[in-house]
mmCIF file with all atom_site columns, C-alpha atoms in Angstrom:
data_model
loop_
_atom_site.group_PDB
_atom_site.id
_atom_site.type_symbol
_atom_site.label_atom_id
_atom_site.label_alt_id
_atom_site.label_comp_id
_atom_site.label_asym_id
_atom_site.label_entity_id
_atom_site.label_seq_id
_atom_site.pdbx_PDB_ins_code
_atom_site.Cartn_x
_atom_site.Cartn_y
_atom_site.Cartn_z
_atom_site.occupancy
_atom_site.B_iso_or_equiv
_atom_site.pdbx_formal_charge
_atom_site.auth_seq_id
_atom_site.auth_comp_id
_atom_site.auth_asym_id
_atom_site.auth_atom_id
_atom_site.pdbx_PDB_model_num
ATOM 1  C CA . MET I 1 1  ? -0.129  0.096   0.025  1.00 49.00 ? 1  MET I CA 1
ATOM 2  C CA . ASP I 1 2  ? 3.108   2.352   -0.567 1.00 59.00 ? 2  ASP I CA 1
ATOM 3  C CA . GLY I 1 3  ? 1.856   5.937   -0.793 1.00 66.00 ? 3  GLY I CA 1
ATOM 4  C CA . GLU I 1 4  ? -1.838  5.022   -0.635 1.00 70.00 ? 4  GLU I CA 1
ATOM 5  C CA . SER I 1 5  ? -4.218  6.679   1.581  1.00 75.00 ? 5  SER I CA 1
ATOM 6  C CA . ILE I 1 6  ? -7.049  4.851   3.061  1.00 79.00 ? 6  ILE I CA 1
ATOM 7  C CA . GLU I 1 7  ? -9.712  6.145   5.558  1.00 82.00 ? 7  GLU I CA 1
ATOM 8  C CA . LEU I 1 8  ? -10.478 3.596   8.507  1.00 86.00 ? 8  LEU I CA 1
ATOM 9  C CA . ARG I 1 9  ? -13.893 3.678   10.089 1.00 85.00 ? 9  ARG I CA 1
ATOM 10 C CA . GLY I 1 10 ? -14.699 1.919   13.297 1.00 88.00 ? 10 GLY I CA 1
ATOM 11 C CA . THR I 1 11 ? -13.457 1.653   16.940 1.00 93.00 ? 11 THR I CA 1
ATOM 12 C CA . GLY I 1 12 ? -11.179 -0.982  18.511 1.00 95.00 ? 12 GLY I CA 1
ATOM 13 C CA . ARG I 1 13 ? -7.344  -1.339  18.137 1.00 96.00 ? 13 ARG I CA 1
ATOM 14 C CA . LEU I 1 14 ? -5.835  0.182   15.273 1.00 96.00 ? 14 LEU I CA 1
ATOM 15 C CA . LEU I 1 15 ? -3.903  -3.134  14.365 1.00 97.00 ? 15 LEU I CA 1
ATOM 16 C CA . ASP I 1 16 ? -7.608  -4.917  14.157 1.00 96.00 ? 16 ASP I CA 1
ATOM 17 C CA . LEU I 1 17 ? -8.766  -1.871  11.862 1.00 95.00 ? 17 LEU I CA 1
ATOM 18 C CA . CYS I 1 18 ? -5.831  -2.165  9.590  1.00 95.00 ? 18 CYS I CA 1
ATOM 19 C CA . LEU I 1 19 ? -6.004  -6.016  9.238  1.00 95.00 ? 19 LEU I CA 1
ATOM 20 C CA . SER I 1 20 ? -9.993  -5.832  8.651  1.00 94.00 ? 20 SER I CA 1
ATOM 21 C CA . ALA I 1 21 ? -9.313  -3.171  5.823  1.00 93.00 ? 21 ALA I CA 1
ATOM 22 C CA . LYS I 1 22 ? -6.536  -5.755  4.299  1.00 93.00 ? 22 LYS I CA 1
ATOM 23 C CA . ILE I 1 23 ? -3.757  -3.151  5.199  1.00 93.00 ? 23 ILE I CA 1
ATOM 24 C CA . ALA I 1 24 ? -0.494  -5.257  5.614  1.00 92.00 ? 24 ALA I CA 1
ATOM 25 C CA . ILE I 1 25 ? 0.959   -4.590  9.102  1.00 94.00 ? 25 ILE I CA 1
ATOM 26 C CA . ASP I 1 26 ? 3.372   -6.782  10.895 1.00 95.00 ? 26 ASP I CA 1
ATOM 27 C CA . HIS I 1 27 ? 2.369   -7.986  14.297 1.00 95.00 ? 27 HIS I CA 1
ATOM 28 C CA . VAL I 1 28 ? 4.931   -10.929 15.105 1.00 95.00 ? 28 VAL I CA 1
ATOM 29 C CA . CYS I 1 29 ? 3.646   -11.251 18.795 1.00 95.00 ? 29 CYS I CA 1
ATOM 30 C CA . GLY I 1 30 ? 0.051   -11.311 17.870 1.00 94.00 ? 30 GLY I CA 1
ATOM 31 C CA . GLY I 1 31 ? -0.687  -7.925  19.677 1.00 94.00 ? 31 GLY I CA 1
ATOM 32 C CA . GLY I 1 32 ? 0.919   -8.509  22.988 1.00 94.00 ? 32 GLY I CA 1
ATOM 33 C CA . ALA I 1 33 ? 3.000   -5.428  22.805 1.00 94.00 ? 33 ALA I CA 1
ATOM 34 C CA . SER I 1 34 ? 6.029   -7.566  23.261 1.00 94.00 ? 34 SER I CA 1
ATOM 35 C CA . CYS I 1 35 ? 7.747   -7.090  19.762 1.00 94.00 ? 35 CYS I CA 1
ATOM 36 C CA . GLY I 1 36 ? 7.106   -3.512  18.561 1.00 95.00 ? 36 GLY I CA 1
ATOM 37 C CA . THR I 1 37 ? 6.809   -4.838  14.930 1.00 96.00 ? 37 THR I CA 1
ATOM 38 C CA . CYS I 1 38 ? 3.304   -3.123  14.715 1.00 97.00 ? 38 CYS I CA 1
ATOM 39 C CA . ARG I 1 39 ? 4.897   0.558   15.363 1.00 97.00 ? 39 ARG I CA 1
ATOM 40 C CA . VAL I 1 40 ? 3.315   3.112   13.229 1.00 97.00 ? 40 VAL I CA 1
ATOM 41 C CA . LEU I 1 41 ? 4.139   6.897   13.068 1.00 96.00 ? 41 LEU I CA 1
ATOM 42 C CA . VAL I 1 42 ? 1.177   9.216   13.586 1.00 96.00 ? 42 VAL I CA 1
ATOM 43 C CA . VAL I 1 43 ? 2.099   12.205  11.208 1.00 94.00 ? 43 VAL I CA 1
ATOM 44 C CA . LYS I 1 44 ? -0.842  14.289  12.069 1.00 94.00 ? 44 LYS I CA 1
ATOM 45 C CA . GLY I 1 45 ? -3.235  14.184  14.950 1.00 94.00 ? 45 GLY I CA 1
ATOM 46 C CA . ALA I 1 46 ? -1.144  12.577  17.673 1.00 93.00 ? 46 ALA I CA 1
ATOM 47 C CA . LYS I 1 47 ? -2.681  14.651  20.201 1.00 92.00 ? 47 LYS I CA 1
ATOM 48 C CA . ASN I 1 48 ? -6.297  13.483  19.275 1.00 91.00 ? 48 ASN I CA 1
ATOM 49 C CA . LEU I 1 49 ? -5.196  9.979   20.597 1.00 94.00 ? 49 LEU I CA 1
ATOM 50 C CA . PRO I 1 50 ? -5.522  8.428   23.900 1.00 94.00 ? 50 PRO I CA 1
ATOM 51 C CA . LEU I 1 51 ? -2.453  8.215   26.166 1.00 96.00 ? 51 LEU I CA 1
ATOM 52 C CA . ARG I 1 52 ? -0.250  5.145   25.863 1.00 97.00 ? 52 ARG I CA 1
ATOM 53 C CA . ASN I 1 53 ? -1.614  2.185   28.021 1.00 97.00 ? 53 ASN I CA 1
ATOM 54 C CA . GLU I 1 54 ? 0.983   0.395   30.505 1.00 97.00 ? 54 GLU I CA 1
ATOM 55 C CA . LEU I 1 55 ? 2.209   -1.932  28.110 1.00 96.00 ? 55 LEU I CA 1
ATOM 56 C CA . GLU I 1 56 ? 2.591   0.592   25.259 1.00 97.00 ? 56 GLU I CA 1
ATOM 57 C CA . GLN I 1 57 ? 4.410   2.880   27.448 1.00 97.00 ? 57 GLN I CA 1
ATOM 58 C CA . GLU I 1 58 ? 6.832   0.324   28.691 1.00 97.00 ? 58 GLU I CA 1
ATOM 59 C CA . MET I 1 59 ? 7.575   -0.616  25.181 1.00 96.00 ? 59 MET I CA 1
ATOM 60 C CA . ALA I 1 60 ? 7.949   3.060   24.297 1.00 97.00 ? 60 ALA I CA 1
ATOM 61 C CA . SER I 1 61 ? 10.360  3.668   27.175 1.00 97.00 ? 61 SER I CA 1
ATOM 62 C CA . ASP I 1 62 ? 12.458  0.633   26.304 1.00 96.00 ? 62 ASP I CA 1
ATOM 63 C CA . ARG I 1 63 ? 12.683  1.579   22.588 1.00 96.00 ? 63 ARG I CA 1
ATOM 64 C CA . ASP I 1 64 ? 13.178  5.531   22.973 1.00 97.00 ? 64 ASP I CA 1
ATOM 65 C CA . PHE I 1 65 ? 9.856   5.809   20.834 1.00 97.00 ? 65 PHE I CA 1
ATOM 66 C CA . SER I 1 66 ? 8.946   9.934   19.999 1.00 96.00 ? 66 SER I CA 1
ATOM 67 C CA . PHE I 1 67 ? 5.647   10.976  21.140 1.00 96.00 ? 67 PHE I CA 1
ATOM 68 C CA . GLU I 1 68 ? 4.451   10.265  17.501 1.00 97.00 ? 68 GLU I CA 1
ATOM 69 C CA . GLU I 1 69 ? 5.331   6.473   17.493 1.00 98.00 ? 69 GLU I CA 1
ATOM 70 C CA . ARG I 1 70 ? 2.686   4.116   18.577 1.00 98.00 ? 70 ARG I CA 1
ATOM 71 C CA . LEU I 1 71 ? 1.976   0.530   18.618 1.00 98.00 ? 71 LEU I CA 1
ATOM 72 C CA . ALA I 1 72 ? -0.981  -0.377  16.418 1.00 98.00 ? 72 ALA I CA 1
ATOM 73 C CA . CYS I 1 73 ? -1.899  -3.287  18.896 1.00 98.00 ? 73 CYS I CA 1
ATOM 74 C CA . GLN I 1 74 ? -2.392  -1.224  21.761 1.00 98.00 ? 74 GLN I CA 1
ATOM 75 C CA . LEU I 1 75 ? -3.760  2.103   20.262 1.00 97.00 ? 75 LEU I CA 1
ATOM 76 C CA . GLU I 1 76 ? -7.862  2.157   20.791 1.00 95.00 ? 76 GLU I CA 1
ATOM 77 C CA . ILE I 1 77 ? -9.415  4.115   18.365 1.00 94.00 ? 77 ILE I CA 1
ATOM 78 C CA . SER I 1 78 ? -12.614 6.019   19.309 1.00 88.00 ? 78 SER I CA 1
ATOM 79 C CA . GLN I 1 79 ? -15.333 8.016   17.222 1.00 80.00 ? 79 GLN I CA 1
ATOM 80 C CA . GLU I 1 80 ? -13.300 10.968  17.977 1.00 75.00 ? 80 GLU I CA 1
ATOM 81 C CA . SER I 1 81 ? -9.960  9.744   16.961 1.00 82.00 ? 81 SER I CA 1
ATOM 82 C CA . ASP I 1 82 ? -8.895  11.918  13.876 1.00 88.00 ? 82 ASP I CA 1
ATOM 83 C CA . PHE I 1 83 ? -5.368  11.470  12.698 1.00 92.00 ? 83 PHE I CA 1
ATOM 84 C CA . ILE I 1 84 ? -3.050  10.528  9.811  1.00 92.00 ? 84 ILE I CA 1
ATOM 85 C CA . PHE I 1 85 ? -0.322  7.525   10.305 1.00 94.00 ? 85 PHE I CA 1
ATOM 86 C CA . GLU I 1 86 ? 2.168   5.683   8.216  1.00 95.00 ? 86 GLU I CA 1
ATOM 87 C CA . ILE I 1 87 ? 3.454   2.289   8.602  1.00 94.00 ? 87 ILE I CA 1
ATOM 88 C CA . PRO I 1 88 ? 7.124   2.377   8.380  1.00 92.00 ? 88 PRO I CA 1
ATOM 89 C CA . PRO I 1 89 ? 9.094   -0.256  6.542  1.00 87.00 ? 89 PRO I CA 1
ATOM 90 C CA . SER I 1 90 ? 9.710   -3.461  8.172  1.00 78.00 ? 90 SER I CA 1
ATOM 91 C CA . GLU I 1 91 ? 13.042  -3.338  10.121 1.00 66.00 ? 91 GLU I CA 1
#
């Protein structure tokens, strides 16, 4: 999906919304916040998102994530969430 823009609708974990929309996103640990492969970069609207939960905060601290880097498996999306994100290339 290089460079494509896709609008996601719904609520729930960003990882689940991506997978439902057939957007390829790595998630080696299956969504347990233990691998970091589902990391996304929020390029617009990061302040519109909920704060990191405990698992995501631990991973973010361990890996020195910026404010804009989030784990799709832990990011809960609500109807009010308005943001743009990119999926970085696999490492």
